[in-house]
Structure formats: C-alpha cells, structure tokens
Tab-separated table of C-alpha atoms and ligand atoms in Angstrom:
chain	number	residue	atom	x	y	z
A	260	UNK	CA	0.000	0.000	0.000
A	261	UNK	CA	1.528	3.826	-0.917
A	262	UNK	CA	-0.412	6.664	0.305
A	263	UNK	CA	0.095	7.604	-3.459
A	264	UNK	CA	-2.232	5.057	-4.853
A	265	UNK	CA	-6.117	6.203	-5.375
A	266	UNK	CA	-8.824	4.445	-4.083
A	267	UNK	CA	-9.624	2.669	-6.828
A	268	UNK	CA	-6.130	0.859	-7.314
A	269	UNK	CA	-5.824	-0.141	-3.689
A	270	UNK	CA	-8.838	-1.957	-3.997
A	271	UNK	CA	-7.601	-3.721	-7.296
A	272	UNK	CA	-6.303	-7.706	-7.252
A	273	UNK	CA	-4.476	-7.722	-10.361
A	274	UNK	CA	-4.073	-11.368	-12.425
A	275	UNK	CA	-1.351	-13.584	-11.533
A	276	UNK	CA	0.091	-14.875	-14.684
A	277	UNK	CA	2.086	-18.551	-14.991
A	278	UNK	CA	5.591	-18.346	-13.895
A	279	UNK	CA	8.255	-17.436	-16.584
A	280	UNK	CA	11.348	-19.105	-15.104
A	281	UNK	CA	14.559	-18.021	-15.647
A	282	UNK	CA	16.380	-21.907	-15.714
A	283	UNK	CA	16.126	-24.333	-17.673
A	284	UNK	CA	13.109	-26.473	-17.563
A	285	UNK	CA	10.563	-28.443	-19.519
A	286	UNK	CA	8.048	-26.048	-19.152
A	287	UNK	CA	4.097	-26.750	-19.128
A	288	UNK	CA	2.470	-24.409	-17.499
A	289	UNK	CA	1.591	-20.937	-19.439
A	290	UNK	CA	-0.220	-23.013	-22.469
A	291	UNK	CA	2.499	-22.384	-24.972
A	292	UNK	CA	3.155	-23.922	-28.076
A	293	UNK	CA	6.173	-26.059	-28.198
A	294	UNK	CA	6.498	-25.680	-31.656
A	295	UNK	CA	7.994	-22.457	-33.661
A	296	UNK	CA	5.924	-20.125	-35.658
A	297	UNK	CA	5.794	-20.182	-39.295
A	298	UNK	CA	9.032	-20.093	-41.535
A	299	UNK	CA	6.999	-17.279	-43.099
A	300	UNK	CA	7.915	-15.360	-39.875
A	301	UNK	CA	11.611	-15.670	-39.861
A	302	UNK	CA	11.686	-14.262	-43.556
A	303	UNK	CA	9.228	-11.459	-42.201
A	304	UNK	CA	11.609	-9.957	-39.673
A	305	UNK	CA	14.986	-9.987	-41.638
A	306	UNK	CA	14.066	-6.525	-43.247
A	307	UNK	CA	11.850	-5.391	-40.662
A	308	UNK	CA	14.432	-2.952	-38.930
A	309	UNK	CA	15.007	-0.949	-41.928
A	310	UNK	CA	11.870	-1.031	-43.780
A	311	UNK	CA	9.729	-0.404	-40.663
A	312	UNK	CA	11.154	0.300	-37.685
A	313	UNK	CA	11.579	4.135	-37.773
A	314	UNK	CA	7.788	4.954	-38.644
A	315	UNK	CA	4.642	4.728	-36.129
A	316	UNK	CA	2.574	1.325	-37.106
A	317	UNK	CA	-1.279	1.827	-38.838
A	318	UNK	CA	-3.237	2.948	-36.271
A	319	UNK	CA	-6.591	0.742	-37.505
A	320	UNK	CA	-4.110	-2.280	-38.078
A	321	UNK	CA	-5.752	-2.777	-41.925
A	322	UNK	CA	-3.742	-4.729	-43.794
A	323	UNK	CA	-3.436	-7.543	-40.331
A	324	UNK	CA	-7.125	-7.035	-40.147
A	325	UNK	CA	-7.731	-7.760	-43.728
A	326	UNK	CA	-5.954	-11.133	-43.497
A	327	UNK	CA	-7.894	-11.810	-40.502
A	328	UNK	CA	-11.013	-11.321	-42.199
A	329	UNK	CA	-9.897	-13.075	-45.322
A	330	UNK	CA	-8.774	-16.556	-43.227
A	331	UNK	CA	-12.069	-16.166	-40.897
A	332	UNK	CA	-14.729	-15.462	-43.931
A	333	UNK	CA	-15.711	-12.032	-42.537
A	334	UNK	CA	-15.436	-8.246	-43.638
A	335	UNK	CA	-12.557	-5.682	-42.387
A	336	UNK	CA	-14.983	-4.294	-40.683
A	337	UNK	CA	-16.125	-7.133	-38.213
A	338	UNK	CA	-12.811	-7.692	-36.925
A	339	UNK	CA	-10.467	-5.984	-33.755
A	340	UNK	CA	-7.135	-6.845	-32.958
A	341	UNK	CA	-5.065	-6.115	-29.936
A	342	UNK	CA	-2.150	-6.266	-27.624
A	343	UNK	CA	-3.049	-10.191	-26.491
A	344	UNK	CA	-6.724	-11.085	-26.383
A	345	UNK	CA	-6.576	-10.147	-22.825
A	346	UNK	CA	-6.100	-6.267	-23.784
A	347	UNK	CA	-8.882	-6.949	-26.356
A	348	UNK	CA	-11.043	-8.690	-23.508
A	349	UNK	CA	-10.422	-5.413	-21.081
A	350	UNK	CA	-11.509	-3.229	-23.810
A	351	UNK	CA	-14.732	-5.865	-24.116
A	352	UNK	CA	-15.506	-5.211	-20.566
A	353	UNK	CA	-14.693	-1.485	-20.746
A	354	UNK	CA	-17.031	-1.105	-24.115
A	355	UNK	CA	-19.748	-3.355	-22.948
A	356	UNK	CA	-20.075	-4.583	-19.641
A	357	UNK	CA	-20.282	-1.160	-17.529
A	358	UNK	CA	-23.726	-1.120	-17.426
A	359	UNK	CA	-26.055	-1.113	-13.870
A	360	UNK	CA	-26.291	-5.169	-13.338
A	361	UNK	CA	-24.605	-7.952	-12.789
A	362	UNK	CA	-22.371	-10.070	-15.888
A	363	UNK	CA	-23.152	-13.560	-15.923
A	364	UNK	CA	-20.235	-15.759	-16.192
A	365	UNK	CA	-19.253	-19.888	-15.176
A	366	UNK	CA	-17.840	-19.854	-11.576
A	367	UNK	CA	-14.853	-21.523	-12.685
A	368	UNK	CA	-13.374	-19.770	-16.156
A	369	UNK	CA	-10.517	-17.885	-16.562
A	370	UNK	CA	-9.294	-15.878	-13.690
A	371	UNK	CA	-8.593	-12.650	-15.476
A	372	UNK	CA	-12.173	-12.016	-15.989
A	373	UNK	CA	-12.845	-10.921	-12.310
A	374	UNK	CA	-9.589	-9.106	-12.399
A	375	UNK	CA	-11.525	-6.820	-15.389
A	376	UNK	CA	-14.778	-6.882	-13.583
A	377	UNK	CA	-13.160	-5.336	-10.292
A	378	UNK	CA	-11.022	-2.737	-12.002
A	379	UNK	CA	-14.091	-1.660	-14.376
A	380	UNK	CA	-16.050	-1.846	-11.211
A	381	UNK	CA	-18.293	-4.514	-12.686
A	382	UNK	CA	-20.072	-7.216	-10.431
A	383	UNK	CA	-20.294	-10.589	-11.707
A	384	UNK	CA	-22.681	-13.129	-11.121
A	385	UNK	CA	-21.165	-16.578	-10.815
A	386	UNK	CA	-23.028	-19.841	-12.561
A	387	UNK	CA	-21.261	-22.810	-11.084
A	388	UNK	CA	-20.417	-25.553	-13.897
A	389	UNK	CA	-22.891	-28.500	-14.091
A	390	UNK	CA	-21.938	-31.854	-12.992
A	391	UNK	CA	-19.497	-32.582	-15.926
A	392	UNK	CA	-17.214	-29.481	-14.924
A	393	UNK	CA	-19.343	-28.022	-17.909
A	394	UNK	CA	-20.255	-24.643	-18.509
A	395	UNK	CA	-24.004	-24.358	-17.727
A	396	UNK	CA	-25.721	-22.398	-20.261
A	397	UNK	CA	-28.526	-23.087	-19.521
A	398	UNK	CA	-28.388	-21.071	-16.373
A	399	UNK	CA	-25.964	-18.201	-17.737
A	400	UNK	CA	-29.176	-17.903	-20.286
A	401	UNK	CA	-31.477	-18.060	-17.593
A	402	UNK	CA	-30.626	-14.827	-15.735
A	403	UNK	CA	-32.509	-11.531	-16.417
A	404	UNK	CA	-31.049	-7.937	-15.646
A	405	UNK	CA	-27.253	-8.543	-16.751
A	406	UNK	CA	-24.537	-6.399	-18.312
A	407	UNK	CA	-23.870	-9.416	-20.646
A	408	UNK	CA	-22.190	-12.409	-20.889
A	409	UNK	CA	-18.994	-14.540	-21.223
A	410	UNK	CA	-17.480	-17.531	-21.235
A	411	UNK	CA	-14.630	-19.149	-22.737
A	412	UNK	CA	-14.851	-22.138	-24.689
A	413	UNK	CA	-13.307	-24.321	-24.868
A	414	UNK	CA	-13.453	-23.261	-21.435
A	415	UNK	CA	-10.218	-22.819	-19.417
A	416	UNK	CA	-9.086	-24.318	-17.010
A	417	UNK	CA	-11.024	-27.373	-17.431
A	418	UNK	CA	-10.948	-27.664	-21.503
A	419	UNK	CA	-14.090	-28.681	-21.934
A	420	UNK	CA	-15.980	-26.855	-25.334
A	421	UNK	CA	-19.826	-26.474	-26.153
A	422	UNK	CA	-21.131	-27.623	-29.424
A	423	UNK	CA	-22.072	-24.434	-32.223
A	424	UNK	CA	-25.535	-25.384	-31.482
A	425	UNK	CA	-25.192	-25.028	-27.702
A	426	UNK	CA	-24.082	-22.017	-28.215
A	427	UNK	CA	-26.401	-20.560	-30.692
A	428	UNK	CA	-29.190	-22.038	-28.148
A	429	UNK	CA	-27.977	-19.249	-25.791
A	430	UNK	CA	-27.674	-16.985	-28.213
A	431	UNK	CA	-31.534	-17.054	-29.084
A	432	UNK	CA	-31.869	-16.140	-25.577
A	433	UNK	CA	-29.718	-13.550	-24.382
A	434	UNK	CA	-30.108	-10.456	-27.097
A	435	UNK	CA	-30.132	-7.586	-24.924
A	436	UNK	CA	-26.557	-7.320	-24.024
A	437	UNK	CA	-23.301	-8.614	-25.554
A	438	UNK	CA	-22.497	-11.967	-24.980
A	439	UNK	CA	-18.958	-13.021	-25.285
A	440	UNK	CA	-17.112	-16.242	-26.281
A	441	UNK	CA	-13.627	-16.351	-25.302
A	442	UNK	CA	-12.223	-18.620	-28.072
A	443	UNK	CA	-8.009	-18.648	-26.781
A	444	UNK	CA	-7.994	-22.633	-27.338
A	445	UNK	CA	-10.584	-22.680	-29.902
A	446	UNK	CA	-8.336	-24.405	-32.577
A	447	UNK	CA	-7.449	-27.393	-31.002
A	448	UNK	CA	-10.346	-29.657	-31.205
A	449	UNK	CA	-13.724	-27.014	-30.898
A	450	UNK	CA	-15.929	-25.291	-33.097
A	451	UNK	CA	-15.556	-21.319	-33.652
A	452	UNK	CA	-18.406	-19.500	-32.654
A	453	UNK	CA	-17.150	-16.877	-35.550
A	454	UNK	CA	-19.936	-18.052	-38.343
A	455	UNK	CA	-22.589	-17.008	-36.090
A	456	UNK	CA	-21.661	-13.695	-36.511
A	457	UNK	CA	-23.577	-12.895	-38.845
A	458	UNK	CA	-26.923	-13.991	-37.531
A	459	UNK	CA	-26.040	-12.351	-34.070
A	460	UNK	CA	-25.141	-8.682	-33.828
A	461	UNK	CA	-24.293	-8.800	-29.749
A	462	UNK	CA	-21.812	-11.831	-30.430
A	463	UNK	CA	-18.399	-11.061	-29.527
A	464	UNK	CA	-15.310	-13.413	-30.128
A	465	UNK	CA	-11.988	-13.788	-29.294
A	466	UNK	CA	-9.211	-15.407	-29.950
A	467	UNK	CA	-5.422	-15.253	-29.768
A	468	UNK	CA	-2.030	-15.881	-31.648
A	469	UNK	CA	-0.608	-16.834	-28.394
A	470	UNK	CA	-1.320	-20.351	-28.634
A	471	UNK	CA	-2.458	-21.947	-31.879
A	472	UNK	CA	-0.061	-19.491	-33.720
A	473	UNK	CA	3.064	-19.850	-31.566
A	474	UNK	CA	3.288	-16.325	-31.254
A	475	UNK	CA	2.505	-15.754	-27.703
A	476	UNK	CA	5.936	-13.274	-27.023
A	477	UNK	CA	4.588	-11.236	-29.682
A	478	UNK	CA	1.354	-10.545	-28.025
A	479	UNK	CA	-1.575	-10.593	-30.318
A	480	UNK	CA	-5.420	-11.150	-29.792
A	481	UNK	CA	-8.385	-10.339	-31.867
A	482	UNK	CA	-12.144	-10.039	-31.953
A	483	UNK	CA	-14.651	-10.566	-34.692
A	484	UNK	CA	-18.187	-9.473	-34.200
A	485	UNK	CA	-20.507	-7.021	-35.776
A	486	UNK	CA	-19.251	-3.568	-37.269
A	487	UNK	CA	-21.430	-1.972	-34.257
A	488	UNK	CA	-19.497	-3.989	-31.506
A	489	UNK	CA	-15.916	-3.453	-33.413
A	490	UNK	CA	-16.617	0.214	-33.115
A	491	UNK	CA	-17.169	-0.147	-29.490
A	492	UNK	CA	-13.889	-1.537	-28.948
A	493	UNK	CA	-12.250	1.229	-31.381
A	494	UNK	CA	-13.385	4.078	-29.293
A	495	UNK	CA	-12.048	2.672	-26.166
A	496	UNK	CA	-8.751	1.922	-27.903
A	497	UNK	CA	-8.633	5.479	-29.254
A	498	UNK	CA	-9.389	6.295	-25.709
A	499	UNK	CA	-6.386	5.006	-24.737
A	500	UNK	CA	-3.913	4.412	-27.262
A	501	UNK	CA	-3.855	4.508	-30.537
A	502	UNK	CA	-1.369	1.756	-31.593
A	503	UNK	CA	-1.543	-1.256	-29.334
A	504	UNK	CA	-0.726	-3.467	-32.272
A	505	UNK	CA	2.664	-2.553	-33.207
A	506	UNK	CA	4.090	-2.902	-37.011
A	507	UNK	CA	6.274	-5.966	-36.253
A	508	UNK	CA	3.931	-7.164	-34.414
A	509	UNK	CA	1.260	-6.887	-37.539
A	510	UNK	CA	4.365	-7.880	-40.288
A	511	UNK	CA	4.406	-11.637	-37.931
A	512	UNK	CA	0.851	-12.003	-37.577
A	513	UNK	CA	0.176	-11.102	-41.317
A	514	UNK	CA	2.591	-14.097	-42.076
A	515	UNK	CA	1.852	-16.583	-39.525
A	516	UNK	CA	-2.296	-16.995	-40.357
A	517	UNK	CA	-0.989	-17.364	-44.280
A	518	UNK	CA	0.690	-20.267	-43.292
A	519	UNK	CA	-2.187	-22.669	-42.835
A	520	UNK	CA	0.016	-25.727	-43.535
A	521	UNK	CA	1.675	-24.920	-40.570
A	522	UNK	CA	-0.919	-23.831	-38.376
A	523	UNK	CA	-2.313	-27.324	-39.182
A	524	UNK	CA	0.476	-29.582	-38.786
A	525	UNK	CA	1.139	-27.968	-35.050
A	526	UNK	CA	-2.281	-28.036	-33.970
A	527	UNK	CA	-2.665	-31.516	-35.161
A	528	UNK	CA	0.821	-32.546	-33.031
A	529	UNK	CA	-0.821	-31.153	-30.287
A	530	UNK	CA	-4.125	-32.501	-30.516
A	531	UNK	CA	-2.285	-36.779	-31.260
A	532	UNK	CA	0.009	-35.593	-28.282
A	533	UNK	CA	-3.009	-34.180	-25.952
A	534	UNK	CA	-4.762	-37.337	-26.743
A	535	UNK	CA	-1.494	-39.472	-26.077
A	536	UNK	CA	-0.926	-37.937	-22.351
A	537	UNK	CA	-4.605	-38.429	-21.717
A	538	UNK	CA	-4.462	-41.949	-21.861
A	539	UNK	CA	-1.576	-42.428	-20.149
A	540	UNK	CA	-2.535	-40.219	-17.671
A	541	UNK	CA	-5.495	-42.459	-17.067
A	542	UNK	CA	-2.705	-45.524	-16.718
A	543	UNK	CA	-1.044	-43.668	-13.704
A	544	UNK	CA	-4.636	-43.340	-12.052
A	545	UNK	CA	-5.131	-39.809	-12.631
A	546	UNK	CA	-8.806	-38.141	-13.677
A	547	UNK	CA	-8.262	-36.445	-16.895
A	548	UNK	CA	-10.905	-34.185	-18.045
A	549	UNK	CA	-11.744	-34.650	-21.710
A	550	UNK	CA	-9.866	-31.447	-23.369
A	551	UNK	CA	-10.387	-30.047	-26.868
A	552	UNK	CA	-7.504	-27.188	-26.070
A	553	UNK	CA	-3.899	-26.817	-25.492
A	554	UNK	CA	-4.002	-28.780	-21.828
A	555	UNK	CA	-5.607	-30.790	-19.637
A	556	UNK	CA	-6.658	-30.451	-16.209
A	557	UNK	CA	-5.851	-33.491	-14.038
A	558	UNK	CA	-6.308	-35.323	-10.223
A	559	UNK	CA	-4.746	-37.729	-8.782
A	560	UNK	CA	-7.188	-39.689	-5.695
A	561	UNK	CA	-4.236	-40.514	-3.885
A	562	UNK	CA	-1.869	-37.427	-3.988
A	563	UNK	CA	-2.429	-33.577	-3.710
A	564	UNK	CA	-1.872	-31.448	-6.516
A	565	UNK	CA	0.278	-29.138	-4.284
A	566	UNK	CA	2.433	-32.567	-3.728
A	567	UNK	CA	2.929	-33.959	-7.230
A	568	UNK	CA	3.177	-29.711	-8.359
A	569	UNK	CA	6.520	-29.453	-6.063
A	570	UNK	CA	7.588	-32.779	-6.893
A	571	UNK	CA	7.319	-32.124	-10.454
A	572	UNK	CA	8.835	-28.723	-10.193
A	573	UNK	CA	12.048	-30.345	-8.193
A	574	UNK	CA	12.501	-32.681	-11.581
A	575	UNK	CA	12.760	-29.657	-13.573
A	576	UNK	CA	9.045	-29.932	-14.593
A	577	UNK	CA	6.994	-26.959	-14.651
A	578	UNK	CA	2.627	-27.528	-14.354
A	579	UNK	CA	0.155	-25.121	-13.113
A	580	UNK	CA	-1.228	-25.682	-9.592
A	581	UNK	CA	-3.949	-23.319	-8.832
A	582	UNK	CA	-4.529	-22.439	-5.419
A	583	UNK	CA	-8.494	-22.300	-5.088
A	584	UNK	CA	-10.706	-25.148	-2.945
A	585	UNK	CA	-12.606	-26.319	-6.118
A	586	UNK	CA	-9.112	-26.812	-8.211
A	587	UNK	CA	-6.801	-27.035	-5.223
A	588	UNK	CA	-6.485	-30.982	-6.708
A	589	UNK	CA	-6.171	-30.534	-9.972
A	590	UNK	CA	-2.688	-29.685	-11.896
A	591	UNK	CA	-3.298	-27.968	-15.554
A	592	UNK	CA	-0.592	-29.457	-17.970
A	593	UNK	CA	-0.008	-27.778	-21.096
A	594	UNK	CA	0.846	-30.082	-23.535
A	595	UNK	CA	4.477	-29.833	-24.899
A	596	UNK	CA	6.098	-32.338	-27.447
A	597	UNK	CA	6.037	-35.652	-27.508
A	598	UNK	CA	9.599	-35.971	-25.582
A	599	UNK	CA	8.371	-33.110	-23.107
A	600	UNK	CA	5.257	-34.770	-22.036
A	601	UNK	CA	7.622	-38.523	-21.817
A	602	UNK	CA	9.383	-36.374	-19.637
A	603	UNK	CA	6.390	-35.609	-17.408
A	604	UNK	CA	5.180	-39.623	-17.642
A	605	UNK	CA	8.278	-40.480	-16.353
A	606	UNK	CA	8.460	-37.874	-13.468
A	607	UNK	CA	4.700	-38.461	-12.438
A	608	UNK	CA	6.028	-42.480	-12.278
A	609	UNK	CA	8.601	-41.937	-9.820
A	610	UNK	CA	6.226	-39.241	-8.101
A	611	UNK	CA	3.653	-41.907	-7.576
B	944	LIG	N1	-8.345	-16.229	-22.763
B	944	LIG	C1	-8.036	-17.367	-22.127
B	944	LIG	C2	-9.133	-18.331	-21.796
B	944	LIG	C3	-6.695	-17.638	-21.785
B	944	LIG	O1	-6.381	-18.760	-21.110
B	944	LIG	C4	-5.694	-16.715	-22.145
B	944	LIG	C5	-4.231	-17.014	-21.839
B	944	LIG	N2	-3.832	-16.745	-20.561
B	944	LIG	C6	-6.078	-15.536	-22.783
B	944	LIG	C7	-7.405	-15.339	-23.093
B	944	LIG	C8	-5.105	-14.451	-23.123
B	944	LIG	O2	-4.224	-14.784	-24.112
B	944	LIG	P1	-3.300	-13.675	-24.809
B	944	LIG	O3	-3.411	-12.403	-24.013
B	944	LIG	O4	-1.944	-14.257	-24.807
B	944	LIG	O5	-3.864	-13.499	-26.166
C-alpha cells in the first residue's frame, strides 16, 4: 500500500500470470506452443528494422485485419485486434459490460475475468459448472437484468468446449446485451463460434495468436463481431492508445495466419500428443478431463496437486497448480512435445 495510490487501485487484485522461469526447464504451465511459428515469420523480420522500424505502425491495423477477415470469412470491418486477447477482452468489458447489473459468467473460467470486472467496477454473477465441470448455459441464459455475458470455450481451465448449437441455443436467448465467447484454445479440437456472426449482432469473439499461432511473445489477440461492436472496442482503444498493435507485431501475424500448412500440422501434433498424455494419464490413475484445447486439467485420488506440483517442479518440470478449494487438486498441464510430455510420464512415475 503507498499513500500515493487512489482508491480505486488499492482496492484492485491484479491477475497472476504462470511463472516465466529463468532456468532451464521443460516447461508446461503458461499453455504455450512447443512448436515455432511459421518459416513465413523468420523471412518477415529480416528486413523489418530498416523497412519499418523508424515509422509509427497503422493505427486501424488494416492490412493484419484484412488477413484476418480473409482466413475467418468475414469483412474488415467485423474484426479488432489487440495487444493479447486479454487487452482486447479489457476493452470488451470497458465497451460493454459497464452497465447497472450484474455479468453472468461460469464460476470456474478464466481468472482474469474478475480481475476486469473489479477494475471496471463490474459485479459478476457466478453460474457454477454442471456436474461434468461443464459450462451451464442453460443457467448463464437463464438470468434476467445482466450487463452481458462470457465464457470461454473451450473453457479454461477445465478444456471442456460447447457444441455451435449449444451455443447458438444461448444466443436465441440472451439479445439484450453482448455476450462473449472467449475462443483462446478454440483451434485445437472445438468449433468457432465466428460463423454465427452474422446472424447475431451482440456476439463477440476472441481469440489469440498466443497459442495456436506460436506467437505468444509477440502478443496478439483479436475479436470478430458485428461492425457496431468493433466500433465499441475502437473508441475505447482510441481512448487510450492509438497503436496497441505494433508494425512488427502486424508484419508476424500477417505471415503466420498465411501459413495454414503450418498452423495445421502444429495443432494436429498437439491434438495426437493431448490425446497421447490423456491416456496415459489415465494408466497412472489420474482423472483427466476430456480437453479439446492446449491442456488438460488433471487429479490424482491418492496425492495432492500441491504434492505432485513441487515434486514435479524439483525434476525440472513446470505444471500449473492453482490455489483455489474447487481446483486445489487438480494440476493444468499444457501439452508440450512428444519428448516433453515422456518427460512428465516419467516424473509423475517416480512421483507416484
Ligand atoms: N483467454 C483465455 C481463456 C486464456 O487462457 C488466455 C491465456 N492466458 C487468454 C485469453 C489471453 O491470451 P493472450 O493475451 O496471450 O492473447
């Protein structure tokens, strides 16, 4: 506390993000890919210091938004993009979700989005998941008087997605206020929300380069939605600066969604290797939830996850533990390479 700070940010409990350690270790705990980006990348940057570097970037990001649009089947003007989709998820909460009510969201979800809703001075309403460590929708459509809604899906920590149609189901519902789909692990195994767009002006989605794109250093997140809802997010972003997407930063992401032989072959690794750990996972005794993203979430019914976390970490092995007394059990494990995740297999053996 500094007698410096105004009300407002003493009251504030900012995120905590996954470690970044400075050894080396296998590392499975931010939701990284473990692959490179696109060769296209590499080629992208050897010119970028004299071509680029000595001019401000495009303030409305076109030519990174038109390649969006083009590899998502939407117009310019339907798409955002941002410093990480979590800057493009503050300016979400900033441009929609200030309004006199509560925002419905899953109990368990990704732990930035009360970190928004307390600095925007939003109150959320929590729907705890159903019996499946599912999202309920039917109760996030249920509730009247909200500032809107989101969820991310697949949903994180847990991994588990909703089906297009579940999610149109609550569209039909809630029209009133925007409802959000937070669509970070979208590409490895779930259906996009984005061709609903269309049909729905108050859908909002977003998604990320951080994971399926390898790119997560580079800090890049976007949102596609209706031209109404993109202009929402532009006037907070011209409220507060003009060029959160920087021109290398636009150069890489221009070349890393035209690389969709790429893209695929790394999301498919991830997906055979996901599917690989799960199973034997399973032969060490642990509950894996079924995942369709980057990770799975896993317990063990005869060891704590704060046990196998520091046992793992001592054998160089990096997870995420998370502190809370629903997931105090679980450990999240990003899924690495094949040699990364033998690595864990092994570690977990001697652990248990
Ligand atoms: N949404 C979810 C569900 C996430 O897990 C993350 C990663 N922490 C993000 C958004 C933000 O990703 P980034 O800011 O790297 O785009």
């Amino acid at each position: 506390m500094s007698q410096y700070w105004s009300p407002a940010v003493r009251e504030l409990t900012p995120y905590v993000p996954g470690e970044q350690p400075r050894e080396q270790v296998i590392k499975l705990n931010t939701n990284e890919n473990p692959y490179p980006p696109a060769p296209g990348v590499s080629e992208a940057l050897r010119n970028y210091a004299t071509d680029h570097l000595r001019l401000y970037p495009d303030p409305t990001s076109y030519a990174l938004r038109a390649t969006l649009a083009e590899s998502y089947g939407v117009s310019v003007a339907e798409t955002f993009v941002g410093n990480g989709s979590d800057e493009v998820l503050a300016f979400a909460f900033q441009a929609f979700f200030r309004h006199d009510a509560p925002l419905d969201v899953p109990s368990i979800t990704y732990s930035f989005y009360p970190v928004y809703a307390n600095l925007y001075g939003i109150t959320l309403r929590k729907h705890p998941l159903n019996d499946q460590w599912e999202v309920d929708i039917d109760s996030l459509a249920n509730a009247s008087e909200r500032s809107g809604v989101i969820f991310a899906n697949p949903n994180a920590p847990t991994g588990h997605a909703h089906s297009l149609e579940t999610i149109e189901a609550l569209l039909k519902r809630v029209t009133d206020r925007v409802v959000l789909v937070d669509e970070a692990y979208v590409d490895f195994g779930a259906e996009s929300a984005v061709a609903l767009i269309g049909r729905y002006p108050n859908l909002l989605v977003t998604g990320t380069f951080s994971k399926s794109r390898s790119l997560a250093g580079l800090r890049l997140g976007y949102a596609i939605g209706s031209p109404e809802l993109i202009d929402g997010l532009q006037r907070v972003k011209d409220s507060f600066n003009s060029y959160p997407v920087d021109s290398l930063a636009s150069l890489v992401g221009i070349e890393a969604l035209k690389d969709k032989e790429h893209f695929k072959a790394c999301r498919n690794n991830v997906i055979t290797t996901r599917e690989r750990t799960r199973l034997r996972l399973e032969q060490l005794g642990f509950e894996v939830l079924p995942s369709k993203a980057n990770f799975v979430l896993a317990q063990h019914p005869s060891f704590e996850g704060a046990q196998l976390f520091a046992g793992l970490r001592e054998r160089g092995i990096l997870v995420r533990h998370f502190n809370t007394d629903v997931l105090n059990n679980f450990l999240r494990i990003t899924i690495g390479t094949d040699d990364e995740m033998d690595s864990l297999i092994e570690a977990l053996e001697s652990l248990i």
